JSON list of C-alpha atoms in Angstrom, two decimals:
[
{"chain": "A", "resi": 1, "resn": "UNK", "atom": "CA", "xyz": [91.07, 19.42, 93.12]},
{"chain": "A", "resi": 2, "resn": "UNK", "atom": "CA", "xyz": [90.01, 22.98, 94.59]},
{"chain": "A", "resi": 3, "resn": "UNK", "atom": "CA", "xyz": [92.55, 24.80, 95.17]},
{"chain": "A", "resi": 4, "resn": "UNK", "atom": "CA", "xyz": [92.00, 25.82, 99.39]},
{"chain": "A", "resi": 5, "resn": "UNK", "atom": "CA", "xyz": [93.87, 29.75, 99.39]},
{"chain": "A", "resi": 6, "resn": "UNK", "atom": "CA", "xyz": [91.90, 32.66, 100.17]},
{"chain": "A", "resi": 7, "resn": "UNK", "atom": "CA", "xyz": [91.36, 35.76, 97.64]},
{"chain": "A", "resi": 8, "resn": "UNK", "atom": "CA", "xyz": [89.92, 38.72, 98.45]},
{"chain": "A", "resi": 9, "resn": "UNK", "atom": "CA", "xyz": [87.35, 40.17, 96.38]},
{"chain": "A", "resi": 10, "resn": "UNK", "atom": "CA", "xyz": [90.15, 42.68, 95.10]},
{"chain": "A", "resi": 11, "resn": "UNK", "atom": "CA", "xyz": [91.99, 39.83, 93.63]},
{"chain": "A", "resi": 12, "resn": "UNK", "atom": "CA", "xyz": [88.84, 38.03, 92.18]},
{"chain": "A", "resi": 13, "resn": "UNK", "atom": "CA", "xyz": [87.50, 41.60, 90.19]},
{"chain": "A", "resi": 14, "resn": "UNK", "atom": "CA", "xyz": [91.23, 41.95, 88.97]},
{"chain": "A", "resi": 15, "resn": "UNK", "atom": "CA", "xyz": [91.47, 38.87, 87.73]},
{"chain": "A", "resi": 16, "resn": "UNK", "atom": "CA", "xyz": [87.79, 38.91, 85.87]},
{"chain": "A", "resi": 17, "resn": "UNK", "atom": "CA", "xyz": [88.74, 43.01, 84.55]},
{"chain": "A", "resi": 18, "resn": "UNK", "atom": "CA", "xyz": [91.71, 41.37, 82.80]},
{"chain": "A", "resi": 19, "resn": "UNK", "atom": "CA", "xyz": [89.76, 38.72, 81.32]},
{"chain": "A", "resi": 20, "resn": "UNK", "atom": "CA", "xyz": [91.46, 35.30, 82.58]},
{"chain": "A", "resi": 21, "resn": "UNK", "atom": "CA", "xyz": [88.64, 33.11, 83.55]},
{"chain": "A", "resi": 22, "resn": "UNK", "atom": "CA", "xyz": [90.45, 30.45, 83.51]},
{"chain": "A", "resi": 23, "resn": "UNK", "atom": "CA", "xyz": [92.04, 31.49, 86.79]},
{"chain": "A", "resi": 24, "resn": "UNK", "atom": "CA", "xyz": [88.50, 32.65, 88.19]},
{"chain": "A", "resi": 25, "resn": "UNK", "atom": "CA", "xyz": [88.37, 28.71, 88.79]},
{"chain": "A", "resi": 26, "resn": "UNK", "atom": "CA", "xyz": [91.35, 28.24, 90.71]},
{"chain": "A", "resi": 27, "resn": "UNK", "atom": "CA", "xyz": [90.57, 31.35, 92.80]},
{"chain": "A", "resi": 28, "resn": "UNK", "atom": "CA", "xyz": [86.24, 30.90, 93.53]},
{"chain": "A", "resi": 29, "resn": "UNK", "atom": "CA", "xyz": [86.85, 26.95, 93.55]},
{"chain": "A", "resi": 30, "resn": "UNK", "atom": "CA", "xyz": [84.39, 27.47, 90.61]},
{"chain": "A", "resi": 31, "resn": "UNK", "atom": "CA", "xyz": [83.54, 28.55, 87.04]},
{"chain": "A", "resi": 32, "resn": "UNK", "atom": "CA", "xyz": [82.58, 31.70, 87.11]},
{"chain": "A", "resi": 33, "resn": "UNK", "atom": "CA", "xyz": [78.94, 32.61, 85.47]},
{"chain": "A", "resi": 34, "resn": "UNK", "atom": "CA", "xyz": [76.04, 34.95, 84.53]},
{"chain": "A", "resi": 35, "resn": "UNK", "atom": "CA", "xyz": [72.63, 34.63, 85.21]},
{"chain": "A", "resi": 36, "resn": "UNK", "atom": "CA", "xyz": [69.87, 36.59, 82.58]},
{"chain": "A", "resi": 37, "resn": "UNK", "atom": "CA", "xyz": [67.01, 36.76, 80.65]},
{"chain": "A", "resi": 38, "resn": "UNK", "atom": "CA", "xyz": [66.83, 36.36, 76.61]},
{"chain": "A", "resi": 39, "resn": "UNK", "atom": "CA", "xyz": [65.92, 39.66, 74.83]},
{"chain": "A", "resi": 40, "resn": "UNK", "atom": "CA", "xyz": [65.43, 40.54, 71.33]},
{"chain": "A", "resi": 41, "resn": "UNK", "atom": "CA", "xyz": [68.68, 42.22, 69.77]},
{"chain": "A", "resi": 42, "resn": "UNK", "atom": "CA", "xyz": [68.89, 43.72, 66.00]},
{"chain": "A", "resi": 43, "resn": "UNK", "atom": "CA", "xyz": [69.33, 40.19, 64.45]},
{"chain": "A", "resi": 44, "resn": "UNK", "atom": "CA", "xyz": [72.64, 41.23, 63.15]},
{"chain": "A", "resi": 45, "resn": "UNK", "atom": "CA", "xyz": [74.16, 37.47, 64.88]},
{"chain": "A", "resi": 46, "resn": "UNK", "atom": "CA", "xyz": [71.79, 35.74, 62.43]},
{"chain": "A", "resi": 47, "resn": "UNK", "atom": "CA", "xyz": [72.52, 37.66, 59.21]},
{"chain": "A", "resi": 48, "resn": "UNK", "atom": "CA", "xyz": [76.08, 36.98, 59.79]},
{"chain": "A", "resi": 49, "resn": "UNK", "atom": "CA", "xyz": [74.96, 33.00, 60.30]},
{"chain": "A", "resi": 50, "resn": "UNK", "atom": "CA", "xyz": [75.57, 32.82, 63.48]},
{"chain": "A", "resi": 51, "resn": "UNK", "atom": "CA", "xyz": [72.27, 33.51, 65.92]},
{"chain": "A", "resi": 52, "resn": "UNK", "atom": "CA", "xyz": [73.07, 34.83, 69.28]},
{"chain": "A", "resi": 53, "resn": "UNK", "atom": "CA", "xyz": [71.20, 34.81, 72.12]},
{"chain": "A", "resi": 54, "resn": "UNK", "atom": "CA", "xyz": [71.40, 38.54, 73.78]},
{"chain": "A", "resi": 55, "resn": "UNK", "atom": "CA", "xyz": [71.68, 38.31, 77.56]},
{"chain": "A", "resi": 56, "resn": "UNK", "atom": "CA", "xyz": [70.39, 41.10, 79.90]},
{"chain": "A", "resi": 57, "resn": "UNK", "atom": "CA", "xyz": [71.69, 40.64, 83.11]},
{"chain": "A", "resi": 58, "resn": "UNK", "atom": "CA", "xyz": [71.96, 42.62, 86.33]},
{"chain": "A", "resi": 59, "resn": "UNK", "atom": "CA", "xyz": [75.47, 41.52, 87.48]},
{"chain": "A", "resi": 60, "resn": "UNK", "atom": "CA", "xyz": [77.42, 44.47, 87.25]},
{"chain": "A", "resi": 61, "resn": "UNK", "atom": "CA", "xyz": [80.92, 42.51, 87.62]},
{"chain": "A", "resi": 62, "resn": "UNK", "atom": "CA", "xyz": [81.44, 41.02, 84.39]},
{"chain": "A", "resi": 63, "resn": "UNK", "atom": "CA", "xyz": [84.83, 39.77, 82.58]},
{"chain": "A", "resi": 64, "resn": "UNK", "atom": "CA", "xyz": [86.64, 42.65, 80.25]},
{"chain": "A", "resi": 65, "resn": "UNK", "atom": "CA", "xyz": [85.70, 42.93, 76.59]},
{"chain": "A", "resi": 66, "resn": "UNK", "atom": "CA", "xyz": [86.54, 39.85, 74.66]},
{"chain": "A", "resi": 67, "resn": "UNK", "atom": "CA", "xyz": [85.16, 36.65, 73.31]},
{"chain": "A", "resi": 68, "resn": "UNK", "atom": "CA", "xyz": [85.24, 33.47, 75.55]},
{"chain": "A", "resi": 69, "resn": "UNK", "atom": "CA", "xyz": [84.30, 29.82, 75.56]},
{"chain": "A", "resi": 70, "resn": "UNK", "atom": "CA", "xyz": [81.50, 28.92, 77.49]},
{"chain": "A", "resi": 71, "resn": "UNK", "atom": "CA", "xyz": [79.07, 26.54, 78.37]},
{"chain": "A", "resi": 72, "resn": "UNK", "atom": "CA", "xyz": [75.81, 27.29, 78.98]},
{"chain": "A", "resi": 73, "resn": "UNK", "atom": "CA", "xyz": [72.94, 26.48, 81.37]},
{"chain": "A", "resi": 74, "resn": "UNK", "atom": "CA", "xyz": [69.64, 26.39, 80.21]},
{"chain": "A", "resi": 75, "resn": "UNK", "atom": "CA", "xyz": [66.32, 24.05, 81.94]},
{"chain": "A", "resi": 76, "resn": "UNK", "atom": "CA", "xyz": [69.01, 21.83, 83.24]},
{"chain": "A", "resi": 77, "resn": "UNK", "atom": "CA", "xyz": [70.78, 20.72, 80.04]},
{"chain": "A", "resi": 78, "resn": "UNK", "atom": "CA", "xyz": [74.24, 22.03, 79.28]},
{"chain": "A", "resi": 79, "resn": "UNK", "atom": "CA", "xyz": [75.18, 23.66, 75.92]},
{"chain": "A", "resi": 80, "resn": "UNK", "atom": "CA", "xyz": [78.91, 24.94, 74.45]},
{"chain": "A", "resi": 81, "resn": "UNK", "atom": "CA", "xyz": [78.84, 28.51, 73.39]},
{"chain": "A", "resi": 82, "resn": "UNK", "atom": "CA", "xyz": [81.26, 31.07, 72.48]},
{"chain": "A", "resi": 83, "resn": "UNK", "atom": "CA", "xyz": [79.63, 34.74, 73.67]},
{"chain": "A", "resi": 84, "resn": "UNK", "atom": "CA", "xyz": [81.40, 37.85, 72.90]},
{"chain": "A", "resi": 85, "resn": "UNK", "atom": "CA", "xyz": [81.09, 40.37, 75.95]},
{"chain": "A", "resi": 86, "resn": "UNK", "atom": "CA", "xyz": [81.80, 44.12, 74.18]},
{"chain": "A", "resi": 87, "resn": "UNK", "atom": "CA", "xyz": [80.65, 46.94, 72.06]},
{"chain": "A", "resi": 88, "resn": "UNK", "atom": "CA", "xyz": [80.53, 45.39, 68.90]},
{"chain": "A", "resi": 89, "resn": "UNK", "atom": "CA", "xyz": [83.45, 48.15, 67.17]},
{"chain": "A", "resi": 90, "resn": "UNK", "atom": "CA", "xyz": [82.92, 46.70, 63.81]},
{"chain": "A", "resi": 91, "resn": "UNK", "atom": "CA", "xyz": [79.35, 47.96, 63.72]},
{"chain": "A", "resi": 92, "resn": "UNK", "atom": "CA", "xyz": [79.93, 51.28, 65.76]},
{"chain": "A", "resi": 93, "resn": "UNK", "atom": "CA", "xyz": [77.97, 49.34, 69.09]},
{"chain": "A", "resi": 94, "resn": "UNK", "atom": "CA", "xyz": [78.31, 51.75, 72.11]},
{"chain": "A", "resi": 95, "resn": "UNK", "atom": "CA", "xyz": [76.34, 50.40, 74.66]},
{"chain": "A", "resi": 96, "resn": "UNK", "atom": "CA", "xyz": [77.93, 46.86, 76.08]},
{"chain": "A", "resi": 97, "resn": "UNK", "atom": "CA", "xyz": [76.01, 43.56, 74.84]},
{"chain": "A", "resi": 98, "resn": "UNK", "atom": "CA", "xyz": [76.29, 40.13, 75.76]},
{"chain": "A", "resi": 99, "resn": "UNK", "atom": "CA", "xyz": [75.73, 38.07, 72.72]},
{"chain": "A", "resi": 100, "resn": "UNK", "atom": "CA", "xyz": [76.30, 33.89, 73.15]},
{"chain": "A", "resi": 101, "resn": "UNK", "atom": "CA", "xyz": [76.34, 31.78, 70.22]},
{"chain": "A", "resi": 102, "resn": "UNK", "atom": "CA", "xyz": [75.05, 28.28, 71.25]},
{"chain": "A", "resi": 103, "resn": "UNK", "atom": "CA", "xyz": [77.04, 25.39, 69.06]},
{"chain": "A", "resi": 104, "resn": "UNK", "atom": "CA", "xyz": [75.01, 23.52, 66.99]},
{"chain": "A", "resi": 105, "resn": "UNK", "atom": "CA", "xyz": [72.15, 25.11, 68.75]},
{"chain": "A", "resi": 106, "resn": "UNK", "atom": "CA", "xyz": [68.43, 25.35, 67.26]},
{"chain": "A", "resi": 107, "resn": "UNK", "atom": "CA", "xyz": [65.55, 26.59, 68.87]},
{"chain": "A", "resi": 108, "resn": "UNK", "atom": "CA", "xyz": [63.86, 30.40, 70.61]},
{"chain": "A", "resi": 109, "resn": "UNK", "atom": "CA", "xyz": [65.20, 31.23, 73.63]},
{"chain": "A", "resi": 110, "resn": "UNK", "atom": "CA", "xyz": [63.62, 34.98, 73.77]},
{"chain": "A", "resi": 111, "resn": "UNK", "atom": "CA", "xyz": [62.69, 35.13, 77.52]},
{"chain": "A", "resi": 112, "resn": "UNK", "atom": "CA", "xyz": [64.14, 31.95, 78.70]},
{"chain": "A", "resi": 113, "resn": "UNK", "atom": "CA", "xyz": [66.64, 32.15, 81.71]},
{"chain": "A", "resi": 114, "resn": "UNK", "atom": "CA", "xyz": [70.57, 31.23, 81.04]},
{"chain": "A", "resi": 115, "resn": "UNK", "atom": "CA", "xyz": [73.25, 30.30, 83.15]},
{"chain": "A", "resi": 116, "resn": "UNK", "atom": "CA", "xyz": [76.68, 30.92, 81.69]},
{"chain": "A", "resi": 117, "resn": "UNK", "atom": "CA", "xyz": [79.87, 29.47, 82.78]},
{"chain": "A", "resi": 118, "resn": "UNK", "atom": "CA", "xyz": [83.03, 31.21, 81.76]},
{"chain": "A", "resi": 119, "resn": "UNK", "atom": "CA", "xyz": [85.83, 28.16, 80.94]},
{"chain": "A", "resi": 120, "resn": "UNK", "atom": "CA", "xyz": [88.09, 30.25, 79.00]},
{"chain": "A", "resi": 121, "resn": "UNK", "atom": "CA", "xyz": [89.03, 33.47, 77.09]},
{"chain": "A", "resi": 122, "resn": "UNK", "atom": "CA", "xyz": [90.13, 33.41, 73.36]},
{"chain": "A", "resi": 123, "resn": "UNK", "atom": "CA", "xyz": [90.54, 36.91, 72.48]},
{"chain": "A", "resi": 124, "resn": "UNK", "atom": "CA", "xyz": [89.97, 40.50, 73.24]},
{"chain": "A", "resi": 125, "resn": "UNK", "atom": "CA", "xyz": [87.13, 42.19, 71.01]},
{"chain": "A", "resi": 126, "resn": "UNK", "atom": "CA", "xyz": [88.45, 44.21, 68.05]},
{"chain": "A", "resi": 127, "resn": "UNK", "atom": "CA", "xyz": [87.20, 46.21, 64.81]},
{"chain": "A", "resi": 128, "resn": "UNK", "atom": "CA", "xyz": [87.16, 44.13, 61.49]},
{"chain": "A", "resi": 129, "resn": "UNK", "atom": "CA", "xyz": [87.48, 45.84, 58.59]},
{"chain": "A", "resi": 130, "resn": "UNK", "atom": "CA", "xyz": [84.63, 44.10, 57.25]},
{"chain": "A", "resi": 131, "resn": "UNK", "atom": "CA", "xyz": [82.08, 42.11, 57.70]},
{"chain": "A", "resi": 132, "resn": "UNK", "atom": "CA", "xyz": [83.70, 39.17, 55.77]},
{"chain": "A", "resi": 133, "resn": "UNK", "atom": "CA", "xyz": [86.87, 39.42, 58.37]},
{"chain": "A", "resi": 134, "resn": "UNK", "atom": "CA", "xyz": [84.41, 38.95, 61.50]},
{"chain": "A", "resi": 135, "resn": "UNK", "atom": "CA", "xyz": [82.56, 35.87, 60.12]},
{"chain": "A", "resi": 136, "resn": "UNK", "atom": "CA", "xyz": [86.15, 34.35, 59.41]},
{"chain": "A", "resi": 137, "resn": "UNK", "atom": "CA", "xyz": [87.04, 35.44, 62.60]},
{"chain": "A", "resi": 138, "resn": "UNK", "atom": "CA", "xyz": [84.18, 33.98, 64.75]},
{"chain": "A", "resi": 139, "resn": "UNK", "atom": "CA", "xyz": [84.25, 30.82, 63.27]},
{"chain": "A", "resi": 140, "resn": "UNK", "atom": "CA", "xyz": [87.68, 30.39, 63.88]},
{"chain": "A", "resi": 141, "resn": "UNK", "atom": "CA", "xyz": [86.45, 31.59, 67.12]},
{"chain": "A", "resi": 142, "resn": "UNK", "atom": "CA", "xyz": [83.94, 28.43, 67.15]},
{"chain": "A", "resi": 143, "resn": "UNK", "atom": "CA", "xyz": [86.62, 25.62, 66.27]},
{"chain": "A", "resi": 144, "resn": "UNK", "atom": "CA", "xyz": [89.08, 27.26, 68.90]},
{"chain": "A", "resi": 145, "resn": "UNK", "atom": "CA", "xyz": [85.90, 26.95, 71.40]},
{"chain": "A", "resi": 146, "resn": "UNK", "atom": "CA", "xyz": [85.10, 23.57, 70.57]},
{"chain": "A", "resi": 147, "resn": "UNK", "atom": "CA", "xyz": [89.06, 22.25, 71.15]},
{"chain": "A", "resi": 148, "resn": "UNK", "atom": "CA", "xyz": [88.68, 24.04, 74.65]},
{"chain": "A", "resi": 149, "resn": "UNK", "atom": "CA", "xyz": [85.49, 22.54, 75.38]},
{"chain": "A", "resi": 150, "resn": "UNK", "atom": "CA", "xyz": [86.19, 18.98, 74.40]},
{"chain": "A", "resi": 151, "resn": "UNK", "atom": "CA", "xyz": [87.11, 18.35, 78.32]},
{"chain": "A", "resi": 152, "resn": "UNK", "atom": "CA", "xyz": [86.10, 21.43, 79.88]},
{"chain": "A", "resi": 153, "resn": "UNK", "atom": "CA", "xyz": [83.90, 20.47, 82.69]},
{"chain": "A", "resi": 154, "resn": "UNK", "atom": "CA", "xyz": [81.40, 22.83, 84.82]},
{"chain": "A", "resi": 155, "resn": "UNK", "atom": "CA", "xyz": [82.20, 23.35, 88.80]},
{"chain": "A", "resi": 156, "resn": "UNK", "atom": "CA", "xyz": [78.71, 24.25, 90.52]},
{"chain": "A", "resi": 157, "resn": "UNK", "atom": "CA", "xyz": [79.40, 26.18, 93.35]},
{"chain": "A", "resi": 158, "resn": "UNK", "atom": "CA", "xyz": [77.10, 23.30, 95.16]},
{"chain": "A", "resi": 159, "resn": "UNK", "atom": "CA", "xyz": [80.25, 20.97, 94.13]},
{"chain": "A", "resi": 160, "resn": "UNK", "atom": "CA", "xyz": [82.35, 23.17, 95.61]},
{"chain": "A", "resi": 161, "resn": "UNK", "atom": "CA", "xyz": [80.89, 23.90, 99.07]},
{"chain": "A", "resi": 162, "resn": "UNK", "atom": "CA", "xyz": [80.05, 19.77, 98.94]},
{"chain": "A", "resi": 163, "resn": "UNK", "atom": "CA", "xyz": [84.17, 19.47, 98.40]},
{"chain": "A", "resi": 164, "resn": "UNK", "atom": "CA", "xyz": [84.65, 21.80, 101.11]},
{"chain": "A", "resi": 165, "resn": "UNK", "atom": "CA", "xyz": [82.35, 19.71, 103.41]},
{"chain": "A", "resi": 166, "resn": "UNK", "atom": "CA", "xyz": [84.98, 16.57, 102.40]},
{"chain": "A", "resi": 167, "resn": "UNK", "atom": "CA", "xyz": [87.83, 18.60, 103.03]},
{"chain": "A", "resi": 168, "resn": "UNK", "atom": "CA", "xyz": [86.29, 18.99, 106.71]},
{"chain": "A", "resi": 169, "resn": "UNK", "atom": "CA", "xyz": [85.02, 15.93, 107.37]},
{"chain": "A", "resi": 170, "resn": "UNK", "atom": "CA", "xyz": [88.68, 14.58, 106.56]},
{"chain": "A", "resi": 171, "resn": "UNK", "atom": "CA", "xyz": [89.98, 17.16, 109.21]},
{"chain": "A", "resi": 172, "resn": "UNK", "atom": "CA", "xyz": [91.01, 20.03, 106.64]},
{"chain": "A", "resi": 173, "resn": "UNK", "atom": "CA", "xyz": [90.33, 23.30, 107.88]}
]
């Protein structure tokens, strides 16, 4: 069920700055999501065992810092992914990447075009004190993700503006 109330775009960039995506839902009658392009990053996600995916993107709105649960969108198949969204503080990162780690996820997907869908937030991004920490970390991360994403379900803003159209037809306004 979409919820009908009207937010302003005030409401909708406060809600995303704080991180609860969740609620980005409720309020756009849809997930909220990324579009980009694969690009190289410094490999660091595959050392660590678990290969990211570094988006470039040219939204300029995107959720605060953090790691969150997320499905992704790629040549019309769906894929779960946790990315983190951040500076990466336990390496000393200062520019803001957006690194997704596809579950159980093998292939190249330098250049390819994603689509993510936010579902949820698990935590806000943090400095480990080592490098051990942050792999215990993220793949706590991962089994977290994969509880959430057990039922989580993608809303296409097509769905929505095709649930809209029911709510008219049935008189709604």
């Amino acid at each position: 069920q979409v919820s009908q109330q009207v937010h302003s775009s005030t409401a909708i960039r406060e809600i995303l700055k704080d991180g609860r995506v969740a609620d980005a839902v409720n309020v756009l009658g849809r997930n909220y999501t990324l579009d980009g392009v694969v690009v190289h990053g410094d490999g660091r996600g595959r050392k660590l065992g678990f290969p990211t995916a570094n988006l470039s993107t040219e939204k300029e709105l995107l959720p605060c810092d953090g790691v969150y649960v997320v499905k992704v969108k790629w040549r019309d198949r769906y894929f779960d992914g946790v990315i983190n969204i951040g500076h990466r503080p336990t390496f000393s990162g200062e520019k803001t990447t957006l690194e997704i780690h596809l579950l159980d996820f093998q292939g190249d997907l330098y250049a390819e075009r994603l689509r993510i869908y936010f579902v949820d937030r698990l935590r806000g991004e943090r400095k480990f004190a080592s490098v051990d920490a942050l792999q215990e970390a993220v793949l706590m991360d991962i089994e977290r993700a994969r509880g959430k994403l057990a039922d989580a379900q993608v809303v296409e803003y097509r769905e929505y503006l095709d649930c809209g159209d029911n709510f008219r037809a049935n008189g709604a306004k």
